[in-house]
DNA sequence: GTCTATATCAAGATAGAC
DNA sequence: GTCTATCTTGATATAGAC
């Protein structure tokens, strides 16, 4: 049987899973290694520190959202109603299958404000999310209305994910997407 | 100068401050002790473990909300409009002066689902919050509408606190209270 | 690329002097 | 009630063999 090489992306995916479910500080390098079928020393061949894994994990998820969700807002072959429907569909697909909720949101609350690198990345993610929504909403609303609505829906989504995790119920979360869709 | 005795409440207050700002796992017994002007060993005279401090901290905040905010919903000398205004005012007073946001919300996202004791307490807090809002809203809305609105506003408040922390801006947060008030 | 082994440090927690 | 001192464990991280 061939020895399986562990890629950086394998480690990132496993780290993301653990960070989401157990928190960042409560996940050790040994936990990550174990999830990858390695021992902790081996992880340092791929990443130079735990913080590097954390930051790469945030960027990895941000990139996924950019390429699979946010970009829907800028498609030219869809009208606003179609865009928002697809946007909600893809967002739901992600979060309804994401045990542990939204890593970027989780870390926004877990990390102290002094963690500048992490917080910068988290802000970029949420700003891109808001901007994408604004780009869809401005079809029907003016600039400031769109921005206000976008901010409200990002916040509502995050709060609903929190409640979804806490109560293990998707009920309230699903209403957010419906409400957003009905705006257009 | 008399030696100052440290009370359990002193320790709880300092712990809450640190947990909110730096997270639960990222706050050590030494950090807590230092904030109280003690060394870590001394804390164990008052609490038998860090988890006990954490759980007591959640209960302490829950009690504060019950006695200062949630109970407004059950006052008999106010009408619904007055209740919701006071409810929002007191909620704002707390969160606008709370560096680090909402500890119960923070820990809902930081802790793994296996931490049953903590999660039970957090659920009790949010359920009490929702129930209080329902009791005010049912003046104008039916039972299921009220519950849906209550759940939405608790989630929106938590999401907005997240964004308030992340962007260090109270802007979006303040709109939540206004929106809630305008429901009655 | 993964392992064994280890260095170093900080964590939670306890015992006992004052 | 707080201190000094210590125990034990587990954390991040590194060096070098395979």
Tab-separated table of C-alpha atoms (C1' of nucleotides) in Angstrom:
chain	number	residue	atom	x	y	z
A	1	UNK	CA	0.000	0.000	0.000
A	2	UNK	CA	1.375	3.364	-1.023
A	3	UNK	CA	2.141	5.901	1.675
A	4	UNK	CA	-0.351	8.723	1.402
A	5	UNK	CA	1.148	12.157	1.254
A	6	UNK	CA	-0.678	14.793	3.184
A	7	UNK	CA	-1.145	18.034	1.313
A	8	UNK	CA	-1.392	21.496	2.810
A	9	UNK	CA	-5.007	21.569	1.737
A	10	UNK	CA	-5.730	18.312	3.593
A	11	UNK	CA	-4.359	19.855	6.755
A	12	UNK	CA	-6.308	23.053	6.204
A	13	UNK	CA	-9.580	21.195	5.678
A	14	UNK	CA	-9.085	19.151	8.827
A	15	UNK	CA	-8.033	22.217	10.790
A	16	UNK	CA	-11.100	24.124	9.654
A	17	UNK	CA	-13.332	21.295	10.784
A	18	UNK	CA	-11.748	21.232	14.244
A	19	UNK	CA	-11.562	25.022	14.641
A	20	UNK	CA	-15.247	25.299	13.804
A	21	UNK	CA	-16.360	22.533	16.124
A	22	UNK	CA	-14.054	23.106	19.089
A	23	UNK	CA	-12.736	26.636	18.755
A	24	UNK	CA	-9.305	27.914	17.813
A	25	UNK	CA	-7.489	27.900	21.158
A	26	UNK	CA	-9.154	24.668	22.170
A	27	UNK	CA	-7.747	22.907	19.101
A	28	UNK	CA	-4.158	21.744	19.491
A	29	UNK	CA	-1.550	20.853	16.911
A	30	UNK	CA	-1.851	17.294	18.219
A	31	UNK	CA	-5.609	17.363	17.508
A	32	UNK	CA	-4.971	18.589	13.983
A	33	UNK	CA	-2.246	16.031	13.376
A	34	UNK	CA	-4.407	13.222	14.706
A	35	UNK	CA	-7.259	14.232	12.386
A	36	UNK	CA	-4.763	13.989	9.506
A	37	UNK	CA	-3.394	10.630	10.664
A	38	UNK	CA	-0.078	12.211	11.614
A	39	UNK	CA	1.732	13.198	14.789
A	40	UNK	CA	2.069	16.812	15.733
A	41	UNK	CA	5.700	17.291	14.765
A	42	UNK	CA	4.894	16.397	11.175
A	43	UNK	CA	2.552	19.336	10.738
A	44	UNK	CA	5.479	21.730	10.990
A	45	UNK	CA	6.807	20.419	7.706
A	46	UNK	CA	3.786	22.091	6.045
A	47	UNK	CA	3.140	25.109	8.268
A	48	UNK	CA	5.536	27.031	10.420
A	49	UNK	CA	3.077	27.764	13.223
A	50	UNK	CA	-0.469	27.266	14.424
A	51	UNK	CA	-1.225	30.906	13.705
A	52	UNK	CA	-0.184	30.352	10.092
A	53	UNK	CA	-2.698	27.496	9.839
A	54	UNK	CA	-5.372	29.709	11.382
A	55	UNK	CA	-4.769	32.565	8.982
A	56	UNK	CA	-4.565	30.258	5.957
A	57	UNK	CA	-7.808	28.616	7.084
A	58	UNK	CA	-9.584	31.976	7.110
A	59	UNK	CA	-8.205	32.836	3.674
A	60	UNK	CA	-9.181	29.426	2.336
A	61	UNK	CA	-12.806	29.894	3.364
A	62	UNK	CA	-12.855	33.498	2.157
A	63	UNK	CA	-11.626	32.316	-1.226
A	64	UNK	CA	-14.313	29.644	-1.370
A	65	UNK	CA	-17.011	32.231	-0.732
A	66	UNK	CA	-15.570	34.609	-3.318
A	67	UNK	CA	-15.445	31.945	-5.997
A	68	UNK	CA	-18.717	30.170	-5.256
A	69	UNK	CA	-21.063	32.688	-3.668
A	70	UNK	CA	-20.009	36.340	-3.768
A	71	UNK	CA	-19.244	36.187	-7.473
A	72	UNK	CA	-22.873	35.387	-8.215
A	73	UNK	CA	-23.606	39.043	-7.495
A	74	UNK	CA	-21.464	40.098	-10.443
A	75	UNK	CA	-22.771	37.658	-13.053
A	76	UNK	CA	-24.118	39.440	-16.127
A	77	UNK	CA	-26.402	36.669	-17.378
A	78	UNK	CA	-28.772	36.731	-14.388
A	79	UNK	CA	-31.280	39.304	-13.255
A	80	UNK	CA	-31.419	40.516	-9.650
A	81	UNK	CA	-34.112	38.093	-8.569
A	82	UNK	CA	-32.235	35.134	-10.025
A	83	UNK	CA	-29.012	36.328	-8.413
A	84	UNK	CA	-30.464	36.600	-4.927
A	85	UNK	CA	-32.112	33.200	-5.217
A	86	UNK	CA	-28.871	31.547	-6.267
A	87	UNK	CA	-26.933	33.500	-3.640
A	88	UNK	CA	-29.231	32.245	-0.887
A	89	UNK	CA	-29.211	28.712	-2.274
A	90	UNK	CA	-25.415	28.516	-2.266
A	91	UNK	CA	-25.126	30.160	1.145
A	92	UNK	CA	-27.612	27.673	2.594
A	93	UNK	CA	-25.803	24.776	0.962
A	94	UNK	CA	-22.646	25.824	2.764
A	95	UNK	CA	-23.978	26.600	6.223
A	96	UNK	CA	-26.536	23.803	6.444
A	97	UNK	CA	-23.689	21.360	5.858
A	98	UNK	CA	-21.158	23.173	7.997
A	99	UNK	CA	-20.890	21.535	11.395
A	100	UNK	CA	-19.701	24.314	13.670
A	101	UNK	CA	-21.198	27.229	11.766
A	102	UNK	CA	-19.138	30.025	10.236
A	103	UNK	CA	-15.452	29.926	11.168
A	104	UNK	CA	-14.975	33.598	10.360
A	105	UNK	CA	-17.882	34.550	12.632
A	106	UNK	CA	-16.734	32.189	15.368
A	107	UNK	CA	-13.253	33.640	15.377
A	108	UNK	CA	-14.581	37.197	15.247
A	109	UNK	CA	-15.979	36.506	18.713
A	110	UNK	CA	-13.329	34.178	20.100
A	111	UNK	CA	-10.258	36.228	19.274
A	112	UNK	CA	-9.162	39.287	21.188
A	113	UNK	CA	-9.025	42.540	19.291
A	114	UNK	CA	-5.247	42.487	19.488
A	115	UNK	CA	-5.066	39.716	16.918
A	116	UNK	CA	-4.733	42.162	14.039
A	117	UNK	CA	-3.905	39.756	11.195
A	118	UNK	CA	-6.876	37.512	11.880
A	119	UNK	CA	-9.282	40.380	12.372
A	120	UNK	CA	-8.186	42.077	9.152
A	121	UNK	CA	-8.938	38.915	7.214
A	122	UNK	CA	-12.308	38.495	8.928
A	123	UNK	CA	-13.245	42.096	8.119
A	124	UNK	CA	-12.294	41.605	4.475
A	125	UNK	CA	-14.573	38.572	4.305
A	126	UNK	CA	-17.594	40.303	5.789
A	127	UNK	CA	-17.025	43.437	3.752
A	128	UNK	CA	-16.913	41.383	0.555
A	129	UNK	CA	-20.123	39.655	1.604
A	130	UNK	CA	-21.872	42.981	2.205
A	131	UNK	CA	-20.544	44.427	-1.033
A	132	UNK	CA	-21.878	41.485	-3.020
A	133	UNK	CA	-25.323	41.872	-1.492
A	134	UNK	CA	-25.271	45.602	-2.177
A	135	UNK	CA	-24.513	44.897	-5.820
A	136	UNK	CA	-27.634	42.762	-6.089
A	137	UNK	CA	-29.918	44.955	-4.003
A	138	UNK	CA	-29.066	48.179	-5.812
A	139	UNK	CA	-31.165	46.910	-8.705
A	140	UNK	CA	-34.216	47.922	-6.687
A	141	UNK	CA	-32.897	50.067	-3.824
A	142	UNK	CA	-30.679	53.121	-3.719
A	143	UNK	CA	-27.094	52.979	-2.534
A	144	UNK	CA	-27.632	53.727	1.156
A	145	UNK	CA	-30.745	51.551	1.435
A	146	UNK	CA	-28.860	48.694	-0.199
A	147	UNK	CA	-25.928	49.027	2.155
A	148	UNK	CA	-28.166	49.133	5.195
A	149	UNK	CA	-30.094	46.067	4.050
A	150	UNK	CA	-26.901	44.206	3.204
A	151	UNK	CA	-25.379	44.889	6.619
A	152	UNK	CA	-28.595	43.856	8.296
A	153	UNK	CA	-28.740	40.554	6.428
A	154	UNK	CA	-25.143	39.649	7.054
A	155	UNK	CA	-25.648	40.305	10.770
A	156	UNK	CA	-28.940	38.422	10.804
A	157	UNK	CA	-27.353	35.484	9.015
A	158	UNK	CA	-24.531	35.308	11.541
A	159	UNK	CA	-26.888	35.594	14.496
A	160	UNK	CA	-29.099	32.904	13.014
A	161	UNK	CA	-26.136	30.599	12.504
A	162	UNK	CA	-25.307	31.126	16.177
A	163	UNK	CA	-28.832	30.086	17.169
A	164	UNK	CA	-28.808	27.193	14.695
A	165	UNK	CA	-25.686	25.842	16.389
A	166	UNK	CA	-26.932	26.472	19.899
A	167	UNK	CA	-30.330	24.844	19.450
A	168	UNK	CA	-29.356	22.378	16.714
A	169	UNK	CA	-32.314	23.606	14.688
A	170	UNK	CA	-32.322	25.007	11.173
A	171	UNK	CA	-35.769	26.546	11.538
A	172	UNK	CA	-34.974	30.226	12.121
A	173	UNK	CA	-31.940	30.162	9.879
A	174	UNK	CA	-33.994	29.140	6.863
A	175	UNK	CA	-36.326	32.106	7.311
A	176	UNK	CA	-33.453	34.530	6.760
A	177	UNK	CA	-32.903	33.384	3.203
A	178	UNK	CA	-36.599	33.578	2.440
A	179	UNK	CA	-36.790	37.098	3.830
A	180	UNK	CA	-33.769	38.186	1.826
A	181	UNK	CA	-35.178	36.676	-1.354
A	182	UNK	CA	-38.473	38.489	-0.840
A	183	UNK	CA	-36.663	41.836	-0.914
A	184	UNK	CA	-36.447	41.623	-4.703
B	1	UNK	CA	-3.743	50.120	55.075
B	2	UNK	CA	-6.179	47.305	55.468
B	3	UNK	CA	-5.692	44.220	53.351
B	4	UNK	CA	-8.432	44.113	50.770
B	5	UNK	CA	-10.368	40.902	50.666
B	6	UNK	CA	-11.326	39.689	47.270
B	7	UNK	CA	-14.896	38.504	46.999
B	8	UNK	CA	-16.229	35.849	44.675
B	9	UNK	CA	-18.090	38.591	42.830
B	10	UNK	CA	-14.879	40.583	42.312
B	11	UNK	CA	-13.325	37.538	40.701
B	12	UNK	CA	-16.395	36.897	38.593
B	13	UNK	CA	-16.503	40.488	37.344
B	14	UNK	CA	-12.838	40.408	36.386
B	15	UNK	CA	-13.203	36.999	34.783
B	16	UNK	CA	-16.178	38.164	32.734
B	17	UNK	CA	-14.171	41.120	31.473
B	18	UNK	CA	-11.296	38.888	30.385
B	19	UNK	CA	-13.478	36.126	28.922
B	20	UNK	CA	-15.342	38.693	26.838
B	21	UNK	CA	-12.243	40.437	25.563
B	22	UNK	CA	-9.903	37.495	25.066
B	23	UNK	CA	-12.090	34.406	24.941
B	24	UNK	CA	-12.545	31.613	27.445
B	25	UNK	CA	-9.705	29.262	26.550
B	26	UNK	CA	-7.351	32.145	25.912
B	27	UNK	CA	-7.881	33.457	29.438
B	28	UNK	CA	-5.770	31.676	32.059
B	29	UNK	CA	-6.188	31.431	35.809
B	30	UNK	CA	-3.020	33.539	36.016
B	31	UNK	CA	-4.664	36.230	33.864
B	32	UNK	CA	-7.718	36.239	36.115
B	33	UNK	CA	-5.629	36.339	39.272
B	34	UNK	CA	-3.487	39.158	37.923
B	35	UNK	CA	-6.590	41.195	37.091
B	36	UNK	CA	-7.669	40.733	40.718
B	37	UNK	CA	-4.229	41.601	42.097
B	38	UNK	CA	-3.647	38.023	43.195
B	39	UNK	CA	-1.612	35.027	42.053
B	40	UNK	CA	-3.280	32.081	40.454
B	41	UNK	CA	-3.134	29.727	43.412
B	42	UNK	CA	-5.247	32.117	45.459
B	43	UNK	CA	-8.185	31.885	43.097
B	44	UNK	CA	-8.720	28.273	44.103
B	45	UNK	CA	-9.719	29.409	47.579
B	46	UNK	CA	-12.862	30.894	45.959
B	47	UNK	CA	-13.529	28.538	43.042
B	48	UNK	CA	-12.610	24.922	42.641
B	49	UNK	CA	-11.905	25.105	38.921
B	50	UNK	CA	-11.804	27.359	35.888
B	51	UNK	CA	-14.942	25.704	34.548
B	52	UNK	CA	-16.744	26.647	37.747
B	53	UNK	CA	-15.776	30.283	37.194
B	54	UNK	CA	-16.976	30.076	33.604
B	55	UNK	CA	-20.342	28.608	34.532
B	56	UNK	CA	-20.834	31.062	37.418
B	57	UNK	CA	-19.931	33.908	35.054
B	58	UNK	CA	-22.672	32.849	32.639
B	59	UNK	CA	-25.194	32.569	35.470
B	60	UNK	CA	-24.140	35.939	36.859
B	61	UNK	CA	-24.832	37.678	33.548
B	62	UNK	CA	-28.039	35.740	33.002
B	63	UNK	CA	-29.235	36.897	36.450
B	64	UNK	CA	-28.363	40.497	35.619
B	65	UNK	CA	-30.449	40.345	32.444
B	66	UNK	CA	-33.366	38.703	34.235
B	67	UNK	CA	-33.416	41.340	36.964
B	68	UNK	CA	-32.711	44.410	34.874
B	69	UNK	CA	-33.985	43.747	31.373
B	70	UNK	CA	-36.145	40.657	30.875
B	71	UNK	CA	-38.386	41.538	33.819
B	72	UNK	CA	-39.439	44.736	32.061
B	73	UNK	CA	-41.579	42.538	29.831
B	74	UNK	CA	-43.667	41.436	32.789
B	75	UNK	CA	-44.241	44.838	34.420
B	76	UNK	CA	-47.931	45.603	34.808
B	77	UNK	CA	-47.642	49.379	35.014
B	78	UNK	CA	-46.339	49.870	31.463
B	79	UNK	CA	-48.008	49.422	28.093
B	80	UNK	CA	-46.384	47.455	25.307
B	81	UNK	CA	-44.864	50.487	23.606
B	82	UNK	CA	-43.328	51.698	26.863
B	83	UNK	CA	-42.040	48.224	27.637
B	84	UNK	CA	-40.272	47.773	24.327
B	85	UNK	CA	-38.711	51.233	24.564
B	86	UNK	CA	-37.362	50.561	28.044
B	87	UNK	CA	-36.266	47.065	27.030
B	88	UNK	CA	-34.246	48.465	24.126
B	89	UNK	CA	-32.842	51.275	26.267
B	90	UNK	CA	-31.570	48.896	28.940
B	91	UNK	CA	-30.212	46.429	26.385
B	92	UNK	CA	-28.334	49.226	24.642
B	93	UNK	CA	-26.983	50.526	27.924
B	94	UNK	CA	-25.497	47.115	28.583
B	95	UNK	CA	-24.025	46.267	25.197
B	96	UNK	CA	-22.797	49.730	24.270
B	97	UNK	CA	-20.725	49.689	27.450
B	98	UNK	CA	-19.684	46.063	27.169
B	99	UNK	CA	-16.180	45.781	25.779
B	100	UNK	CA	-16.107	42.351	24.195
B	101	UNK	CA	-19.788	42.054	23.347
B	102	UNK	CA	-22.071	39.383	24.767
B	103	UNK	CA	-20.271	36.678	26.739
B	104	UNK	CA	-23.107	34.216	26.300
B	105	UNK	CA	-23.035	34.721	22.528
B	106	UNK	CA	-19.258	34.560	22.420
B	107	UNK	CA	-19.167	31.281	24.288
B	108	UNK	CA	-22.012	29.845	22.203
B	109	UNK	CA	-19.588	30.030	19.274
B	110	UNK	CA	-16.289	29.328	21.039
B	111	UNK	CA	-17.299	26.215	22.949
B	112	UNK	CA	-17.694	22.794	21.433
B	113	UNK	CA	-21.115	21.203	21.575
B	114	UNK	CA	-19.807	18.683	24.061
B	115	UNK	CA	-19.677	21.291	26.792
B	116	UNK	CA	-23.174	20.479	27.994
B	117	UNK	CA	-23.287	22.514	31.215
B	118	UNK	CA	-22.223	25.724	29.519
B	119	UNK	CA	-24.514	25.238	26.553
B	120	UNK	CA	-27.529	24.512	28.754
B	121	UNK	CA	-26.991	27.792	30.599
B	122	UNK	CA	-26.534	29.699	27.345
B	123	UNK	CA	-29.742	28.216	25.935
B	124	UNK	CA	-31.652	29.182	29.086
B	125	UNK	CA	-30.443	32.765	28.683
B	126	UNK	CA	-31.468	33.093	25.056
B	127	UNK	CA	-34.779	31.339	25.640
B	128	UNK	CA	-35.570	33.761	28.477
B	129	UNK	CA	-34.682	36.668	26.208
B	130	UNK	CA	-36.989	35.387	23.467
B	131	UNK	CA	-39.775	34.682	25.928
B	132	UNK	CA	-39.593	38.220	27.313
B	133	UNK	CA	-39.830	39.705	23.828
B	134	UNK	CA	-42.750	37.422	22.990
B	135	UNK	CA	-44.558	38.660	26.087
B	136	UNK	CA	-44.274	42.243	24.860
B	137	UNK	CA	-44.987	41.559	21.193
B	138	UNK	CA	-48.098	39.478	21.789
B	139	UNK	CA	-49.863	42.711	22.654
B	140	UNK	CA	-50.067	43.337	18.917
B	141	UNK	CA	-49.133	40.049	17.251
B	142	UNK	CA	-50.414	36.517	17.651
B	143	UNK	CA	-48.394	33.851	19.402
B	144	UNK	CA	-46.540	32.421	16.417
B	145	UNK	CA	-45.852	35.825	14.863
B	146	UNK	CA	-44.507	37.068	18.186
B	147	UNK	CA	-42.222	34.078	18.598
B	148	UNK	CA	-40.893	34.422	15.088
B	149	UNK	CA	-40.229	38.134	15.545
B	150	UNK	CA	-38.605	37.549	18.937
B	151	UNK	CA	-36.257	34.904	17.570
B	152	UNK	CA	-35.390	37.134	14.657
B	153	UNK	CA	-34.529	40.076	16.891
B	154	UNK	CA	-32.424	38.085	19.290
B	155	UNK	CA	-30.453	36.677	16.356
B	156	UNK	CA	-30.172	40.087	14.727
B	157	UNK	CA	-28.978	41.628	17.979
B	158	UNK	CA	-26.281	38.984	18.370
B	159	UNK	CA	-25.148	39.325	14.781
B	160	UNK	CA	-25.041	43.089	15.143
B	161	UNK	CA	-22.981	42.839	18.322
B	162	UNK	CA	-20.573	40.659	16.358
B	163	UNK	CA	-20.249	43.336	13.681
B	164	UNK	CA	-20.022	46.105	16.277
B	165	UNK	CA	-17.038	44.345	17.817
B	166	UNK	CA	-15.426	43.513	14.513
B	167	UNK	CA	-15.678	47.004	13.018
B	168	UNK	CA	-15.635	48.966	16.291
B	169	UNK	CA	-18.730	50.810	15.118
B	170	UNK	CA	-22.083	51.123	16.870
B	171	UNK	CA	-23.874	52.229	13.722
B	172	UNK	CA	-25.656	49.064	12.600
B	173	UNK	CA	-26.246	47.879	16.137
B	174	UNK	CA	-28.281	50.972	16.997
B	175	UNK	CA	-30.628	50.394	14.075
B	176	UNK	CA	-31.741	47.067	15.549
B	177	UNK	CA	-33.265	48.723	18.591
B	178	UNK	CA	-35.028	51.292	16.470
B	179	UNK	CA	-36.468	48.598	14.242
B	180	UNK	CA	-37.636	46.575	17.191
B	181	UNK	CA	-39.265	49.614	18.772
B	182	UNK	CA	-41.098	50.421	15.560
B	183	UNK	CA	-42.818	47.022	15.667
B	184	UNK	CA	-45.218	48.340	18.296
C	1	DG	C1'	7.284	13.528	4.212
C	2	DT	C1'	6.878	11.320	8.547
C	3	DC	C1'	8.851	9.677	12.406
C	4	DT	C1'	11.226	9.700	17.431
C	5	DA	C1'	12.801	12.480	20.752
C	6	DT	C1'	13.177	16.478	23.153
C	7	DA	C1'	13.321	21.446	24.526
C	8	DT	C1'	10.719	24.995	26.568
C	9	DC	C1'	7.003	27.007	28.396
C	10	DA	C1'	2.466	27.752	30.340
C	11	DA	C1'	-1.627	25.681	31.716
C	12	DG	C1'	-4.800	23.885	35.666
C	13	DA	C1'	-4.555	22.444	40.123
C	14	DT	C1'	-2.922	21.249	45.141
C	15	DA	C1'	-0.322	21.467	49.806
C	16	DG	C1'	0.959	23.841	53.387
C	17	DA	C1'	3.244	28.121	55.620
C	18	DC	C1'	1.869	32.584	57.205
D	1	DG	C1'	-7.385	34.902	52.508
D	2	DT	C1'	-3.090	35.091	50.229
D	3	DC	C1'	1.272	33.533	49.676
D	4	DT	C1'	5.375	30.237	48.081
D	5	DA	C1'	6.347	26.157	46.112
D	6	DT	C1'	5.421	22.346	43.494
D	7	DC	C1'	3.060	18.644	40.721
D	8	DT	C1'	1.368	17.123	36.422
D	9	DT	C1'	-0.100	17.708	32.106
D	10	DG	C1'	-0.324	19.388	27.683
D	11	DA	C1'	0.828	23.154	24.665
D	12	DT	C1'	3.919	25.055	20.685
D	13	DA	C1'	7.899	24.203	18.456
D	14	DT	C1'	12.606	22.210	16.841
D	15	DA	C1'	16.430	18.711	15.550
D	16	DG	C1'	17.700	15.050	13.298
D	17	DA	C1'	17.094	9.907	11.966
D	18	DC	C1'	14.754	7.210	8.463
